[in-house]
C-alpha atoms as a printed R data frame, in Angstrom:
    type eleno elety resid chain resno       x       y       z
1   ATOM     1    CA   MET     A     1  23.279 -29.995 -47.931
2   ATOM     2    CA   THR     A     2  23.412 -29.178 -51.650
3   ATOM     3    CA   ALA     A     3  24.194 -31.651 -54.404
4   ATOM     4    CA   ASP     A     4  27.802 -30.340 -54.610
5   ATOM     5    CA   SER     A     5  28.593 -30.174 -50.891
6   ATOM     6    CA   PRO     A     6  30.560 -32.968 -49.247
7   ATOM     7    CA   PRO     A     7  28.663 -35.382 -46.940
8   ATOM     8    CA   THR     A     8  28.654 -34.534 -43.205
9   ATOM     9    CA   PRO     A     9  28.908 -36.917 -40.274
10  ATOM    10    CA   ARG     A    10  25.126 -36.462 -39.780
11  ATOM    11    CA   ASP     A    11  24.581 -37.537 -43.408
12  ATOM    12    CA   GLY     A    12  26.628 -40.581 -42.750
13  ATOM    13    CA   ARG     A    13  24.644 -41.518 -39.656
14  ATOM    14    CA   ARG     A    14  21.389 -41.052 -41.592
15  ATOM    15    CA   ALA     A    15  22.724 -43.309 -44.395
16  ATOM    16    CA   VAL     A    16  23.729 -46.010 -41.875
17  ATOM    17    CA   ALA     A    17  20.374 -45.843 -40.127
18  ATOM    18    CA   LEU     A    18  18.501 -46.018 -43.409
19  ATOM    19    CA   THR     A    19  20.495 -48.970 -44.696
20  ATOM    20    CA   ALA     A    20  20.060 -50.883 -41.383
21  ATOM    21    CA   THR     A    21  16.297 -50.242 -41.505
22  ATOM    22    CA   VAL     A    22  15.898 -51.332 -45.065
23  ATOM    23    CA   ALA     A    23  18.042 -54.402 -44.429
24  ATOM    24    CA   GLY     A    24  15.978 -55.367 -41.364
25  ATOM    25    CA   LEU     A    25  12.720 -54.987 -43.232
26  ATOM    26    CA   LEU     A    26  14.021 -57.070 -46.103
27  ATOM    27    CA   VAL     A    27  14.969 -59.820 -43.694
28  ATOM    28    CA   ILE     A    28  11.464 -59.768 -42.233
29  ATOM    29    CA   MET     A    29  10.056 -60.021 -45.760
30  ATOM    30    CA   LEU     A    30  12.314 -62.989 -46.573
31  ATOM    31    CA   VAL     A    31  11.244 -64.800 -43.432
32  ATOM    32    CA   PHE     A    32   7.597 -64.240 -44.271
33  ATOM    33    CA   ILE     A    33   8.127 -65.569 -47.806
34  ATOM    34    CA   ALA     A    34   9.981 -68.601 -46.473
35  ATOM    35    CA   ILE     A    35   7.084 -69.383 -44.153
36  ATOM    36    CA   ARG     A    36   4.598 -68.982 -46.980
37  ATOM    37    CA   VAL     A    37   6.512 -71.243 -49.323
38  ATOM    38    CA   THR     A    38   7.067 -74.044 -46.816
39  ATOM    39    CA   THR     A    39   3.425 -73.830 -45.730
40  ATOM    40    CA   ASP     A    40   1.722 -73.484 -49.099
41  ATOM    41    CA   TRP     A    41   3.702 -75.354 -51.700
42  ATOM    42    CA   PRO     A    42   3.317 -78.914 -50.323
43  ATOM    43    CA   HIS     A    43  -0.450 -78.375 -50.562
44  ATOM    44    CA   ILE     A    44  -0.189 -76.681 -53.970
45  ATOM    45    CA   LEU     A    45   1.879 -79.520 -55.418
46  ATOM    46    CA   ALA     A    46  -0.323 -82.270 -53.794
47  ATOM    47    CA   GLY     A    47  -3.645 -80.554 -54.578
48  ATOM    48    CA   THR     A    48  -4.695 -80.647 -50.949
49  ATOM    49    CA   ALA     A    49  -6.388 -77.986 -48.819
50  ATOM    50    CA   PRO     A    50  -4.527 -76.677 -45.710
51  ATOM    51    CA   ASP     A    51  -6.079 -76.799 -42.276
52  ATOM    52    CA   ASP     A    52  -4.863 -73.214 -41.822
53  ATOM    53    CA   ASP     A    53  -7.655 -70.886 -43.075
54  ATOM    54    CA   PHE     A    54  -5.146 -68.036 -43.555
55  ATOM    55    CA   ALA     A    55  -3.041 -70.254 -45.885
56  ATOM    56    CA   GLU     A    56  -6.028 -71.421 -47.789
57  ATOM    57    CA   ARG     A    57  -6.272 -68.373 -49.958
58  ATOM    58    CA   TYR     A    58  -2.657 -68.688 -51.045
59  ATOM    59    CA   VAL     A    59  -3.211 -72.340 -51.924
60  ATOM    60    CA   ALA     A    60  -6.511 -71.675 -53.684
61  ATOM    61    CA   HIS     A    61  -5.105 -68.846 -55.751
62  ATOM    62    CA   PRO     A    62  -1.443 -69.734 -56.247
63  ATOM    63    CA   TRP     A    63  -0.850 -67.961 -59.536
64  ATOM    64    CA   THR     A    64  -2.010 -64.578 -58.311
65  ATOM    65    CA   ALA     A    65  -0.438 -64.932 -54.861
66  ATOM    66    CA   TYR     A    66   2.959 -66.090 -56.083
67  ATOM    67    CA   LEU     A    67   3.173 -63.709 -59.030
68  ATOM    68    CA   HIS     A    68   2.751 -60.926 -56.460
69  ATOM    69    CA   ILE     A    69   5.253 -62.546 -54.018
70  ATOM    70    CA   GLY     A    70   7.847 -63.674 -56.626
71  ATOM    71    CA   LEU     A    71   7.968 -60.540 -58.696
72  ATOM    72    CA   GLY     A    72   7.790 -58.395 -55.635
73  ATOM    73    CA   LEU     A    73  10.737 -60.185 -54.157
74  ATOM    74    CA   VAL     A    74  12.813 -59.490 -57.220
75  ATOM    75    CA   TYR     A    75  11.771 -55.796 -57.233
76  ATOM    76    CA   LEU     A    76  12.441 -55.206 -53.503
77  ATOM    77    CA   LEU     A    77  15.821 -56.957 -53.535
78  ATOM    78    CA   GLY     A    78  16.927 -55.129 -56.660
79  ATOM    79    CA   ALA     A    79  15.586 -51.594 -55.932
80  ATOM    80    CA   PRO     A    80  18.193 -50.654 -53.290
81  ATOM    81    CA   PHE     A    81  20.906 -51.191 -55.844
82  ATOM    82    CA   GLN     A    82  19.071 -48.980 -58.353
83  ATOM    83    CA   LEU     A    83  18.810 -46.248 -55.724
84  ATOM    84    CA   ALA     A    84  22.470 -46.466 -54.673
85  ATOM    85    CA   ALA     A    85  24.367 -43.473 -56.120
86  ATOM    86    CA   ARG     A    86  27.630 -45.364 -56.439
87  ATOM    87    CA   ILE     A    87  26.094 -48.019 -58.681
88  ATOM    88    CA   ARG     A    88  24.197 -45.543 -60.772
89  ATOM    89    CA   THR     A    89  27.223 -43.439 -61.494
90  ATOM    90    CA   ARG     A    90  29.837 -46.172 -61.936
91  ATOM    91    CA   HIS     A    91  27.722 -48.823 -63.699
92  ATOM    92    CA   TYR     A    92  25.151 -46.756 -65.656
93  ATOM    93    CA   THR     A    93  24.492 -49.346 -68.304
94  ATOM    94    CA   LEU     A    94  23.793 -52.010 -65.635
95  ATOM    95    CA   HIS     A    95  21.596 -49.475 -63.882
96  ATOM    96    CA   ARG     A    96  19.478 -48.930 -67.021
97  ATOM    97    CA   ARG     A    97  19.121 -52.658 -67.807
98  ATOM    98    CA   LEU     A    98  18.378 -53.623 -64.307
99  ATOM    99    CA   GLY     A    99  15.892 -50.787 -64.122
100 ATOM   100    CA   ARG     A   100  13.870 -52.211 -67.005
101 ATOM   101    CA   VAL     A   101  13.705 -55.577 -65.318
102 ATOM   102    CA   LEU     A   102  12.716 -54.119 -61.898
103 ATOM   103    CA   LEU     A   103  10.063 -51.852 -63.489
104 ATOM   104    CA   ALA     A   104   8.390 -54.834 -65.124
105 ATOM   105    CA   CYS     A   105   8.605 -56.905 -61.908
106 ATOM   106    CA   GLY     A   106   7.212 -54.061 -59.914
107 ATOM   107    CA   LEU     A   107   4.266 -53.424 -62.233
108 ATOM   108    CA   GLY     A   108   3.535 -57.167 -62.389
109 ATOM   109    CA   SER     A   109   3.677 -57.572 -58.638
110 ATOM   110    CA   GLY     A   110   1.533 -54.473 -58.097
111 ATOM   111    CA   ALA     A   111  -1.131 -55.704 -60.499
112 ATOM   112    CA   ALA     A   112  -1.212 -59.098 -58.843
113 ATOM   113    CA   ALA     A   113  -1.367 -57.452 -55.387
114 ATOM   114    CA   LEU     A   114  -4.417 -55.482 -56.474
115 ATOM   115    CA   VAL     A   115  -6.218 -58.586 -57.682
116 ATOM   116    CA   PHE     A   116  -5.253 -60.766 -54.726
117 ATOM   117    CA   GLY     A   117  -5.759 -58.083 -52.060
118 ATOM   118    CA   VAL     A   118  -9.095 -56.840 -53.343
119 ATOM   119    CA   LEU     A   119 -10.632 -60.207 -54.361
120 ATOM   120    CA   HIS     A   120  -9.268 -62.449 -51.600
121 ATOM   121    CA   PRO     A   121  -8.711 -60.353 -48.497
122 ATOM   122    CA   TRP     A   122  -8.232 -62.065 -45.128
123 ATOM   123    CA   GLY     A   123  -8.818 -58.719 -43.392
124 ATOM   124    CA   GLY     A   124 -12.123 -58.084 -45.084
125 ATOM   125    CA   PRO     A   125 -13.099 -54.632 -46.443
126 ATOM   126    CA   LEU     A   126 -10.286 -52.909 -44.509
127 ATOM   127    CA   GLU     A   127  -7.595 -54.960 -46.249
128 ATOM   128    CA   ALA     A   128  -9.354 -54.751 -49.552
129 ATOM   129    CA   ALA     A   129  -9.516 -51.000 -49.423
130 ATOM   130    CA   ALA     A   130  -5.869 -50.701 -48.324
131 ATOM   131    CA   ALA     A   131  -4.782 -53.011 -51.122
132 ATOM   132    CA   LEU     A   132  -6.697 -50.874 -53.623
133 ATOM   133    CA   VAL     A   133  -5.403 -47.538 -52.341
134 ATOM   134    CA   PHE     A   134  -1.745 -48.454 -51.791
135 ATOM   135    CA   GLY     A   135  -1.507 -50.904 -54.630
136 ATOM   136    CA   SER     A   136  -2.746 -48.197 -57.033
137 ATOM   137    CA   TRP     A   137  -0.264 -45.710 -55.484
138 ATOM   138    CA   PHE     A   138   2.616 -48.165 -55.987
139 ATOM   139    CA   VAL     A   139   1.729 -48.738 -59.670
140 ATOM   140    CA   LEU     A   140   1.230 -44.978 -60.156
141 ATOM   141    CA   CYS     A   141   4.660 -44.208 -58.686
142 ATOM   142    CA   LEU     A   142   6.306 -46.659 -61.059
143 ATOM   143    CA   VAL     A   143   4.458 -45.313 -64.070
144 ATOM   144    CA   ARG     A   144   5.320 -41.701 -63.146
145 ATOM   145    CA   ALA     A   145   8.973 -42.744 -62.652
146 ATOM   146    CA   PHE     A   146   9.009 -44.285 -66.080
147 ATOM   147    CA   LEU     A   147   7.434 -41.311 -67.751
148 ATOM   148    CA   ALA     A   148   9.885 -38.981 -65.918
149 ATOM   149    CA   ILE     A   149  12.970 -40.815 -67.137
150 ATOM   150    CA   ARG     A   150  11.565 -41.008 -70.699
151 ATOM   151    CA   GLY     A   151  11.192 -37.280 -70.522
152 ATOM   152    CA   GLY     A   152  14.728 -36.761 -69.246
153 ATOM   153    CA   ALA     A   153  13.561 -35.636 -65.767
154 ATOM   154    CA   VAL     A   154  16.198 -37.713 -63.907
155 ATOM   155    CA   ALA     A   155  15.635 -36.123 -60.439
156 ATOM   156    CA   GLN     A   156  11.881 -36.607 -60.657
157 ATOM   157    CA   HIS     A   157  12.397 -40.169 -61.848
158 ATOM   158    CA   ARG     A   158  14.427 -40.988 -58.774
159 ATOM   159    CA   ARG     A   159  11.958 -39.326 -56.418
160 ATOM   160    CA   TRP     A   160   9.082 -41.391 -57.787
161 ATOM   161    CA   MET     A   161  11.199 -44.560 -57.506
162 ATOM   162    CA   VAL     A   162  11.890 -43.691 -53.879
163 ATOM   163    CA   ARG     A   163   8.169 -43.402 -53.309
164 ATOM   164    CA   ALA     A   164   7.508 -46.749 -55.019
165 ATOM   165    CA   PHE     A   165  10.193 -48.507 -53.016
166 ATOM   166    CA   ALA     A   166   8.998 -46.945 -49.714
167 ATOM   167    CA   VAL     A   167   5.336 -48.220 -50.120
168 ATOM   168    CA   GLY     A   168   6.537 -51.558 -51.553
169 ATOM   169    CA   LEU     A   169   8.714 -52.214 -48.490
170 ATOM   170    CA   GLY     A   170   5.680 -51.596 -46.384
171 ATOM   171    CA   VAL     A   171   4.699 -55.202 -46.729
172 ATOM   172    CA   ALA     A   172   7.373 -56.007 -44.102
173 ATOM   173    CA   SER     A   173   6.005 -53.483 -41.658
174 ATOM   174    CA   ILE     A   174   2.537 -55.000 -42.049
175 ATOM   175    CA   ARG     A   175   3.985 -58.215 -40.575
176 ATOM   176    CA   ILE     A   176   5.389 -56.253 -37.610
177 ATOM   177    CA   TRP     A   177   1.977 -54.719 -36.860
178 ATOM   178    CA   VAL     A   178   0.271 -58.106 -37.258
179 ATOM   179    CA   GLY     A   179   2.721 -59.610 -34.759
180 ATOM   180    CA   LEU     A   180   2.159 -56.812 -32.303
181 ATOM   181    CA   PHE     A   181  -1.647 -57.046 -32.551
182 ATOM   182    CA   THR     A   182  -1.538 -60.851 -32.218
183 ATOM   183    CA   ALA     A   183   0.635 -60.549 -29.143
184 ATOM   184    CA   VAL     A   184  -1.663 -58.003 -27.551
185 ATOM   185    CA   ILE     A   185  -4.794 -60.175 -28.263
186 ATOM   186    CA   MET     A   186  -3.099 -63.225 -26.813
187 ATOM   187    CA   ALA     A   187  -1.943 -61.350 -23.732
188 ATOM   188    CA   THR     A   188  -5.240 -59.749 -23.009
189 ATOM   189    CA   SER     A   189  -7.567 -62.667 -23.886
190 ATOM   190    CA   GLY     A   190  -5.390 -65.594 -22.833
191 ATOM   191    CA   ALA     A   191  -6.172 -67.184 -26.165
192 ATOM   192    CA   ASP     A   192  -3.501 -69.337 -27.871
193 ATOM   193    CA   ARG     A   193  -3.964 -67.656 -31.268
194 ATOM   194    CA   THR     A   194  -1.784 -68.611 -34.195
195 ATOM   195    CA   LEU     A   195  -3.749 -67.000 -37.015
196 ATOM   196    CA   PRO     A   196  -3.951 -63.178 -37.320
197 ATOM   197    CA   ASP     A   197  -7.240 -61.573 -36.370
198 ATOM   198    CA   PRO     A   198  -8.971 -60.442 -39.554
199 ATOM   199    CA   PHE     A   199  -9.943 -56.956 -38.301
200 ATOM   200    CA   THR     A   200  -6.495 -56.094 -36.910
201 ATOM   201    CA   PHE     A   201  -4.935 -57.651 -40.044
202 ATOM   202    CA   GLY     A   202  -6.809 -55.041 -42.116
203 ATOM   203    CA   VAL     A   203  -5.739 -52.293 -39.648
204 ATOM   204    CA   ALA     A   204  -2.152 -53.468 -39.989
205 ATOM   205    CA   PHE     A   205  -2.321 -52.893 -43.791
206 ATOM   206    CA   TRP     A   206  -3.291 -49.299 -43.291
207 ATOM   207    CA   LEU     A   207  -0.704 -48.679 -40.570
208 ATOM   208    CA   GLY     A   208   2.172 -50.483 -42.323
209 ATOM   209    CA   LEU     A   209   1.642 -49.048 -45.765
210 ATOM   210    CA   GLY     A   210   0.448 -45.650 -44.677
211 ATOM   211    CA   THR     A   211   3.496 -45.195 -42.405
212 ATOM   212    CA   HIS     A   212   5.803 -46.022 -45.309
213 ATOM   213    CA   VAL     A   213   4.127 -43.520 -47.610
214 ATOM   214    CA   ALA     A   214   4.472 -40.862 -44.944
215 ATOM   215    CA   VAL     A   215   8.048 -41.684 -44.158
216 ATOM   216    CA   GLY     A   216   8.915 -41.679 -47.843
217 ATOM   217    CA   GLU     A   217   7.509 -38.218 -48.263
218 ATOM   218    CA   TRP     A   218   9.265 -37.061 -45.147
219 ATOM   219    CA   TRP     A   219  12.589 -38.382 -46.509
220 ATOM   220    CA   LEU     A   220  12.098 -36.607 -49.841
221 ATOM   221    CA   ARG     A   221  11.270 -33.369 -48.077
222 ATOM   222    CA   ARG     A   222  14.380 -33.718 -45.965
223 ATOM   223    CA   THR     A   223  16.361 -34.375 -49.164
224 ATOM   224    CA   PRO     A   224  15.153 -31.625 -51.569
225 ATOM   225    CA   ASP     A   225  18.411 -31.802 -53.620
226 ATOM   226    CA   LEU     A   226  17.894 -35.469 -54.441
227 ATOM   227    CA   THR     A   227  19.157 -35.920 -57.938
228 ATOM   228    CA   GLY     A   228  19.757 -38.769 -60.355
């Protein structure tokens, strides 16, 4: 399909599938954030340490953790509206203003993710390496998107924003992989495990984020006429 051709039924099905997938991943992310807030903040406010070792790093480093979570939440909830063609074309001023806010939130969240993931990894070197690689990629995508729009390259700007959103949304897929690994460990060992295994947690980072980078590139290759 070219930029001027009308959408086909197949295009409509792809759009519905994409919207449903993004919505589902956002719901998973919101559930995870709700669990974190209800688990961490009573201890943060009371100055107590949680019995949960996994939660301890969030409580011990609340500024870094919740800058990443809070700014990332704003970015991921707002980015789909930025990428929606109808909103871009009908509400361009809103699109530009919201874009500035989301760019700042994304860069702040990405920087905090780099610090938190590299310095305080639950999954050891595997998680730290994944946080460094994919966190840097996320920040690079946002910077390239900003430079592209400043230079008037609207199509390239949007493609870099798609890449940034794809890897950013990977945080939800990480939770899916963690849940699958935990279920397999419990089923095979008979252990009543409630905390994620550190090694498989690190593996989940690579699988979740790596898959999203690959799918983002696949989507862009399937949509070569993607324009602003």
